[in-house]
């Protein structure tokens, strides 16, 4: 059965899209079949993948409107076992177009039912806001992975996000869980980075992934070449970090299924 994970944080610049793309690639390398849904109107996940994608083609916008069969919107990437539903500029208008539709919070969930046996994991790269696109993602998901950068104001807005998750659990999806909190942009040389790691682990304990994503120049460079970190530099720290995270998620989900 497919596991659907939203990657979300209402705060921008926390490594959300970096995590979406590179976790998907890492899970694919570990022989899991992966679909990444780019649900962010900025379309950075789409831009950061080298697969000859044409941004004018159908994608997440059409899925949310239930205007197309979801299978028609899926594109293969150059990375093994890794498909994508891309975003384009039309997605900016989707919240206005959905507002008068009945069951508007369930459009993505309805579309994803057709893929329940096709993939091991579906990852959703959410926009940095708590609007209707994010609500659709949460309603369709089994769990949420929350990236938190190891910098000042790291926990800013996290309380609001956790309250939103509680509301979704009560009203739209009582099976929604938190997959984990992922610490990103960690620099061991900085006292602040170490303080943030300590603080997050003290507050959230076992909810925090053991894997920490370190600051890595190669990780920042990869999207400009349209590649994930494993394609760009498989020996880099960034690649090792995301393979470690993928292994942690696979192990966690094996345990939770027993």
mmCIF file of C-alpha atoms in Angstrom:
data_model
loop_
_atom_site.group_PDB
_atom_site.id
_atom_site.type_symbol
_atom_site.label_atom_id
_atom_site.label_comp_id
_atom_site.label_asym_id
_atom_site.label_seq_id
_atom_site.Cartn_x
_atom_site.Cartn_y
_atom_site.Cartn_z
ATOM 1 C CA UNK A 1 0.000 0.000 0.000
ATOM 2 C CA UNK A 2 1.308 3.446 -0.905
ATOM 3 C CA UNK A 3 2.543 5.794 1.835
ATOM 4 C CA UNK A 4 1.727 9.449 1.097
ATOM 5 C CA UNK A 5 3.953 12.029 2.811
ATOM 6 C CA UNK A 6 3.491 15.806 2.632
ATOM 7 C CA UNK A 7 6.682 17.823 3.061
ATOM 8 C CA UNK A 8 5.549 21.080 4.591
ATOM 9 C CA UNK A 9 6.485 24.150 6.572
ATOM 10 C CA UNK A 10 4.713 27.491 6.240
ATOM 11 C CA UNK A 11 8.104 29.169 6.658
ATOM 12 C CA UNK A 12 10.024 29.512 3.394
ATOM 13 C CA UNK A 13 13.709 28.762 2.911
ATOM 14 C CA UNK A 14 13.874 25.763 5.249
ATOM 15 C CA UNK A 15 14.946 23.157 2.672
ATOM 16 C CA UNK A 16 11.477 21.890 1.850
ATOM 17 C CA UNK A 17 11.900 21.503 -1.914
ATOM 18 C CA UNK A 18 15.517 20.350 -1.508
ATOM 19 C CA UNK A 19 14.226 17.620 0.795
ATOM 20 C CA UNK A 20 11.325 16.691 -1.502
ATOM 21 C CA UNK A 21 13.538 16.213 -4.575
ATOM 22 C CA UNK A 22 16.500 14.547 -2.889
ATOM 23 C CA UNK A 23 14.496 12.278 -0.592
ATOM 24 C CA UNK A 24 12.507 11.112 -3.637
ATOM 25 C CA UNK A 25 15.747 10.399 -5.524
ATOM 26 C CA UNK A 26 17.275 8.599 -2.519
ATOM 27 C CA UNK A 27 14.200 6.388 -2.034
ATOM 28 C CA UNK A 28 14.314 5.602 -5.755
ATOM 29 C CA UNK A 29 17.982 4.574 -5.535
ATOM 30 C CA UNK A 30 16.987 2.258 -2.656
ATOM 31 C CA UNK A 31 14.586 0.525 -5.088
ATOM 32 C CA UNK A 32 11.343 2.089 -3.902
ATOM 33 C CA UNK A 33 8.939 3.385 -6.561
ATOM 34 C CA UNK A 34 8.392 7.109 -6.010
ATOM 35 C CA UNK A 35 6.046 9.814 -7.228
ATOM 36 C CA UNK A 36 6.826 13.426 -6.344
ATOM 37 C CA UNK A 37 3.938 15.892 -6.666
ATOM 38 C CA UNK A 38 5.095 19.484 -7.057
ATOM 39 C CA UNK A 39 2.253 21.370 -5.345
ATOM 40 C CA UNK A 40 4.139 24.656 -4.970
ATOM 41 C CA UNK A 41 3.219 27.395 -7.518
ATOM 42 C CA UNK A 42 6.897 28.449 -7.498
ATOM 43 C CA UNK A 43 7.562 25.092 -9.246
ATOM 44 C CA UNK A 44 11.104 24.803 -7.881
ATOM 45 C CA UNK A 45 10.934 21.001 -7.649
ATOM 46 C CA UNK A 46 9.938 20.890 -11.328
ATOM 47 C CA UNK A 47 12.790 23.248 -12.295
ATOM 48 C CA UNK A 48 15.292 21.293 -10.220
ATOM 49 C CA UNK A 49 14.786 17.980 -12.013
ATOM 50 C CA UNK A 50 16.517 17.170 -15.280
ATOM 51 C CA UNK A 51 13.928 15.232 -17.254
ATOM 52 C CA UNK A 52 13.169 17.466 -20.204
ATOM 53 C CA UNK A 53 10.020 18.765 -18.530
ATOM 54 C CA UNK A 54 7.973 21.325 -20.386
ATOM 55 C CA UNK A 55 6.366 23.633 -17.819
ATOM 56 C CA UNK A 56 3.436 24.249 -20.151
ATOM 57 C CA UNK A 57 2.382 20.604 -19.947
ATOM 58 C CA UNK A 58 -0.420 19.372 -17.711
ATOM 59 C CA UNK A 59 0.402 18.803 -14.058
ATOM 60 C CA UNK A 60 -0.732 19.430 -10.476
ATOM 61 C CA UNK A 61 -3.143 22.189 -11.523
ATOM 62 C CA UNK A 62 -5.089 19.694 -13.679
ATOM 63 C CA UNK A 63 -5.004 17.055 -10.918
ATOM 64 C CA UNK A 64 -6.468 19.456 -8.331
ATOM 65 C CA UNK A 65 -9.259 20.437 -10.688
ATOM 66 C CA UNK A 66 -9.842 16.728 -11.421
ATOM 67 C CA UNK A 67 -9.707 17.909 -15.048
ATOM 68 C CA UNK A 68 -7.433 15.078 -16.234
ATOM 69 C CA UNK A 69 -6.856 11.423 -15.443
ATOM 70 C CA UNK A 70 -3.939 11.598 -12.987
ATOM 71 C CA UNK A 71 -2.005 8.967 -14.952
ATOM 72 C CA UNK A 72 -1.815 11.397 -17.897
ATOM 73 C CA UNK A 73 0.021 13.964 -15.762
ATOM 74 C CA UNK A 74 2.853 11.679 -14.567
ATOM 75 C CA UNK A 75 6.303 12.165 -16.119
ATOM 76 C CA UNK A 76 9.416 10.042 -15.694
ATOM 77 C CA UNK A 77 12.585 11.697 -14.407
ATOM 78 C CA UNK A 78 16.167 10.758 -15.269
ATOM 79 C CA UNK A 79 16.601 9.219 -11.803
ATOM 80 C CA UNK A 80 15.703 5.531 -11.178
ATOM 81 C CA UNK A 81 12.168 4.680 -9.957
ATOM 82 C CA UNK A 82 11.312 8.387 -9.650
ATOM 83 C CA UNK A 83 8.309 10.005 -11.380
ATOM 84 C CA UNK A 84 6.933 13.541 -11.008
ATOM 85 C CA UNK A 85 3.702 15.462 -11.459
ATOM 86 C CA UNK A 86 4.971 18.912 -12.307
ATOM 87 C CA UNK A 87 3.782 22.375 -11.339
ATOM 88 C CA UNK A 88 3.358 25.333 -13.662
ATOM 89 C CA UNK A 89 2.288 28.960 -13.408
ATOM 90 C CA UNK A 90 -1.430 28.025 -13.623
ATOM 91 C CA UNK A 91 -1.186 26.664 -10.076
ATOM 92 C CA UNK A 92 -1.108 30.250 -8.752
ATOM 93 C CA UNK A 93 -4.838 30.566 -9.539
ATOM 94 C CA UNK A 94 -5.965 27.170 -8.224
ATOM 95 C CA UNK A 95 -7.133 28.372 -4.791
ATOM 96 C CA UNK A 96 -9.521 30.887 -6.387
ATOM 97 C CA UNK A 97 -10.778 28.293 -8.883
ATOM 98 C CA UNK A 98 -11.417 25.695 -6.173
ATOM 99 C CA UNK A 99 -13.113 27.981 -3.670
ATOM 100 C CA UNK A 100 -16.673 27.392 -4.900
ATOM 101 C CA UNK A 101 -16.285 23.660 -5.583
ATOM 102 C CA UNK A 102 -17.911 21.172 -3.235
ATOM 103 C CA UNK A 103 -15.476 18.932 -1.328
ATOM 104 C CA UNK A 104 -12.666 21.228 -2.458
ATOM 105 C CA UNK A 105 -10.358 19.949 0.320
ATOM 106 C CA UNK A 106 -10.571 16.392 -1.063
ATOM 107 C CA UNK A 107 -9.700 16.934 -4.749
ATOM 108 C CA UNK A 108 -6.155 15.570 -4.451
ATOM 109 C CA UNK A 109 -7.227 12.645 -2.258
ATOM 110 C CA UNK A 110 -9.829 11.663 -4.844
ATOM 111 C CA UNK A 111 -7.255 11.766 -7.666
ATOM 112 C CA UNK A 112 -4.619 9.781 -5.742
ATOM 113 C CA UNK A 113 -6.941 6.811 -5.142
ATOM 114 C CA UNK A 114 -6.081 5.657 -8.676
ATOM 115 C CA UNK A 115 -2.398 5.323 -7.685
ATOM 116 C CA UNK A 116 -2.760 3.318 -4.461
ATOM 117 C CA UNK A 117 -0.977 0.266 -5.906
ATOM 118 C CA UNK A 118 1.398 1.967 -8.339
ATOM 119 C CA UNK A 119 3.975 3.462 -5.931
ATOM 120 C CA UNK A 120 5.647 2.702 -2.603
ATOM 121 C CA UNK A 121 5.806 6.380 -1.640
ATOM 122 C CA UNK A 122 4.130 9.551 -2.902
ATOM 123 C CA UNK A 123 5.814 12.756 -1.707
ATOM 124 C CA UNK A 124 4.031 16.114 -1.935
ATOM 125 C CA UNK A 125 6.125 19.299 -2.015
ATOM 126 C CA UNK A 126 3.745 21.807 -0.385
ATOM 127 C CA UNK A 127 3.797 25.600 -0.806
ATOM 128 C CA UNK A 128 5.103 27.730 2.106
ATOM 129 C CA UNK A 129 1.582 28.627 3.247
ATOM 130 C CA UNK A 130 -1.403 26.975 4.919
ATOM 131 C CA UNK A 131 -3.921 27.577 2.133
ATOM 132 C CA UNK A 132 -6.166 25.282 0.105
ATOM 133 C CA UNK A 133 -3.335 23.523 -1.764
ATOM 134 C CA UNK A 134 -1.652 22.556 1.524
ATOM 135 C CA UNK A 135 -5.011 21.505 2.986
ATOM 136 C CA UNK A 136 -5.570 19.222 -0.032
ATOM 137 C CA UNK A 137 -2.114 17.728 0.508
ATOM 138 C CA UNK A 138 -2.724 17.111 4.239
ATOM 139 C CA UNK A 139 -6.145 15.594 3.580
ATOM 140 C CA UNK A 140 -4.632 13.178 1.037
ATOM 141 C CA UNK A 141 -1.591 12.233 3.155
ATOM 142 C CA UNK A 142 -0.767 9.579 5.724
ATOM 143 C CA UNK A 143 1.855 11.786 7.345
ATOM 144 C CA UNK A 144 3.752 15.089 7.276
ATOM 145 C CA UNK A 145 7.512 15.591 7.250
ATOM 146 C CA UNK A 146 8.475 19.019 8.622
ATOM 147 C CA UNK A 147 11.897 20.455 7.699
ATOM 148 C CA UNK A 148 13.314 22.901 10.271
ATOM 149 C CA UNK A 149 16.465 24.873 9.531
ATOM 150 C CA UNK A 150 19.170 25.076 12.203
ATOM 151 C CA UNK A 151 19.057 28.854 12.352
ATOM 152 C CA UNK A 152 17.589 31.680 14.434
ATOM 153 C CA UNK A 153 13.762 31.699 14.403
ATOM 154 C CA UNK A 154 13.851 27.950 13.586
ATOM 155 C CA UNK A 155 10.700 27.253 15.575
ATOM 156 C CA UNK A 156 8.900 30.396 14.382
ATOM 157 C CA UNK A 157 5.512 29.419 12.964
ATOM 158 C CA UNK A 158 5.887 25.773 13.947
ATOM 159 C CA UNK A 159 3.152 26.099 16.583
ATOM 160 C CA UNK A 160 0.716 27.393 13.965
ATOM 161 C CA UNK A 161 1.588 24.515 11.622
ATOM 162 C CA UNK A 162 1.064 21.945 14.401
ATOM 163 C CA UNK A 163 -2.315 23.541 15.234
ATOM 164 C CA UNK A 164 -3.308 23.321 11.557
ATOM 165 C CA UNK A 165 -2.332 19.639 11.541
ATOM 166 C CA UNK A 166 -4.520 19.065 14.637
ATOM 167 C CA UNK A 167 -7.458 20.787 12.913
ATOM 168 C CA UNK A 168 -7.020 18.626 9.801
ATOM 169 C CA UNK A 169 -6.853 15.517 11.996
ATOM 170 C CA UNK A 170 -10.162 16.466 13.663
ATOM 171 C CA UNK A 171 -12.112 17.544 10.580
ATOM 172 C CA UNK A 172 -10.637 16.114 7.373
ATOM 173 C CA UNK A 173 -8.194 13.272 8.043
ATOM 174 C CA UNK A 174 -8.089 11.523 11.404
ATOM 175 C CA UNK A 175 -5.380 9.144 10.120
ATOM 176 C CA UNK A 176 -2.856 11.946 9.568
ATOM 177 C CA UNK A 177 0.389 11.595 11.543
ATOM 178 C CA UNK A 178 3.659 13.478 11.795
ATOM 179 C CA UNK A 179 6.338 11.474 9.986
ATOM 180 C CA UNK A 180 9.023 13.475 11.725
ATOM 181 C CA UNK A 181 10.863 16.774 12.125
ATOM 182 C CA UNK A 182 13.944 17.055 9.926
ATOM 183 C CA UNK A 183 16.760 19.386 10.937
ATOM 184 C CA UNK A 184 18.297 21.044 7.857
ATOM 185 C CA UNK A 185 21.143 23.470 7.037
ATOM 186 C CA UNK A 186 23.192 22.228 9.997
ATOM 187 C CA UNK A 187 26.711 23.609 10.421
ATOM 188 C CA UNK A 188 28.605 21.883 13.240
ATOM 189 C CA UNK A 189 31.027 24.848 13.501
ATOM 190 C CA UNK A 190 28.249 27.206 14.583
ATOM 191 C CA UNK A 191 27.150 27.357 18.205
ATOM 192 C CA UNK A 192 23.688 28.454 17.052
ATOM 193 C CA UNK A 193 23.224 25.328 14.903
ATOM 194 C CA UNK A 194 24.077 23.109 17.870
ATOM 195 C CA UNK A 195 21.757 25.076 20.167
ATOM 196 C CA UNK A 196 18.845 24.683 17.709
ATOM 197 C CA UNK A 197 19.455 20.903 17.455
ATOM 198 C CA UNK A 198 19.460 20.620 21.254
ATOM 199 C CA UNK A 199 16.328 22.754 21.635
ATOM 200 C CA UNK A 200 14.312 20.883 18.976
ATOM 201 C CA UNK A 201 15.329 17.471 20.356
ATOM 202 C CA UNK A 202 14.491 18.605 23.913
ATOM 203 C CA UNK A 203 11.002 19.793 22.882
ATOM 204 C CA UNK A 204 10.080 17.047 20.409
ATOM 205 C CA UNK A 205 12.172 14.002 21.386
ATOM 206 C CA UNK A 206 11.509 10.953 19.223
ATOM 207 C CA UNK A 207 9.573 13.012 16.659
ATOM 208 C CA UNK A 208 12.941 14.320 15.394
ATOM 209 C CA UNK A 209 14.755 12.280 12.718
ATOM 210 C CA UNK A 210 18.200 10.995 13.709
ATOM 211 C CA UNK A 211 19.471 12.132 10.313
ATOM 212 C CA UNK A 212 20.458 15.798 10.167
ATOM 213 C CA UNK A 213 20.934 17.516 6.784
ATOM 214 C CA UNK A 214 24.231 19.381 6.853
ATOM 215 C CA UNK A 215 25.042 22.581 4.981
ATOM 216 C CA UNK A 216 26.639 21.480 1.739
ATOM 217 C CA UNK A 217 27.726 23.531 -1.288
ATOM 218 C CA UNK A 218 27.053 20.629 -3.673
ATOM 219 C CA UNK A 219 23.483 20.420 -2.379
ATOM 220 C CA UNK A 220 22.956 24.091 -3.260
ATOM 221 C CA UNK A 221 24.556 23.710 -6.702
ATOM 222 C CA UNK A 222 22.621 20.626 -7.878
ATOM 223 C CA UNK A 223 19.279 22.317 -8.814
ATOM 224 C CA UNK A 224 21.006 24.817 -11.109
ATOM 225 C CA UNK A 225 22.124 21.818 -13.193
ATOM 226 C CA UNK A 226 18.628 20.298 -13.130
ATOM 227 C CA UNK A 227 19.857 17.358 -11.059
ATOM 228 C CA UNK A 228 19.179 15.853 -7.660
ATOM 229 C CA UNK A 229 22.159 15.546 -5.322
ATOM 230 C CA UNK A 230 22.730 11.840 -6.036
ATOM 231 C CA UNK A 231 22.989 12.466 -9.784
ATOM 232 C CA UNK A 232 25.108 15.576 -9.250
ATOM 233 C CA UNK A 233 27.559 14.228 -6.658
ATOM 234 C CA UNK A 234 26.837 10.818 -5.141
ATOM 235 C CA UNK A 235 29.852 11.086 -2.807
ATOM 236 C CA UNK A 236 28.849 14.438 -1.250
ATOM 237 C CA UNK A 237 27.653 14.917 2.323
ATOM 238 C CA UNK A 238 24.275 16.010 0.972
ATOM 239 C CA UNK A 239 23.876 12.738 -0.911
ATOM 240 C CA UNK A 240 24.897 10.695 2.136
ATOM 241 C CA UNK A 241 22.495 12.648 4.365
ATOM 242 C CA UNK A 242 19.476 12.072 2.108
ATOM 243 C CA UNK A 243 20.282 8.374 1.613
ATOM 244 C CA UNK A 244 20.465 8.097 5.415
ATOM 245 C CA UNK A 245 17.077 9.847 5.750
ATOM 246 C CA UNK A 246 15.546 7.529 3.125
ATOM 247 C CA UNK A 247 16.826 4.470 5.011
ATOM 248 C CA UNK A 248 15.425 5.861 8.268
ATOM 249 C CA UNK A 249 11.984 6.380 6.679
ATOM 250 C CA UNK A 250 11.960 2.887 5.115
ATOM 251 C CA UNK A 251 12.944 1.308 8.452
ATOM 252 C CA UNK A 252 10.361 3.367 10.374
ATOM 253 C CA UNK A 253 7.555 2.381 8.007
ATOM 254 C CA UNK A 254 8.486 -1.309 8.125
ATOM 255 C CA UNK A 255 8.229 -1.177 11.906
ATOM 256 C CA UNK A 256 4.926 0.741 11.866
ATOM 257 C CA UNK A 257 3.345 -1.809 9.509
ATOM 258 C CA UNK A 258 3.943 -4.713 11.907
#
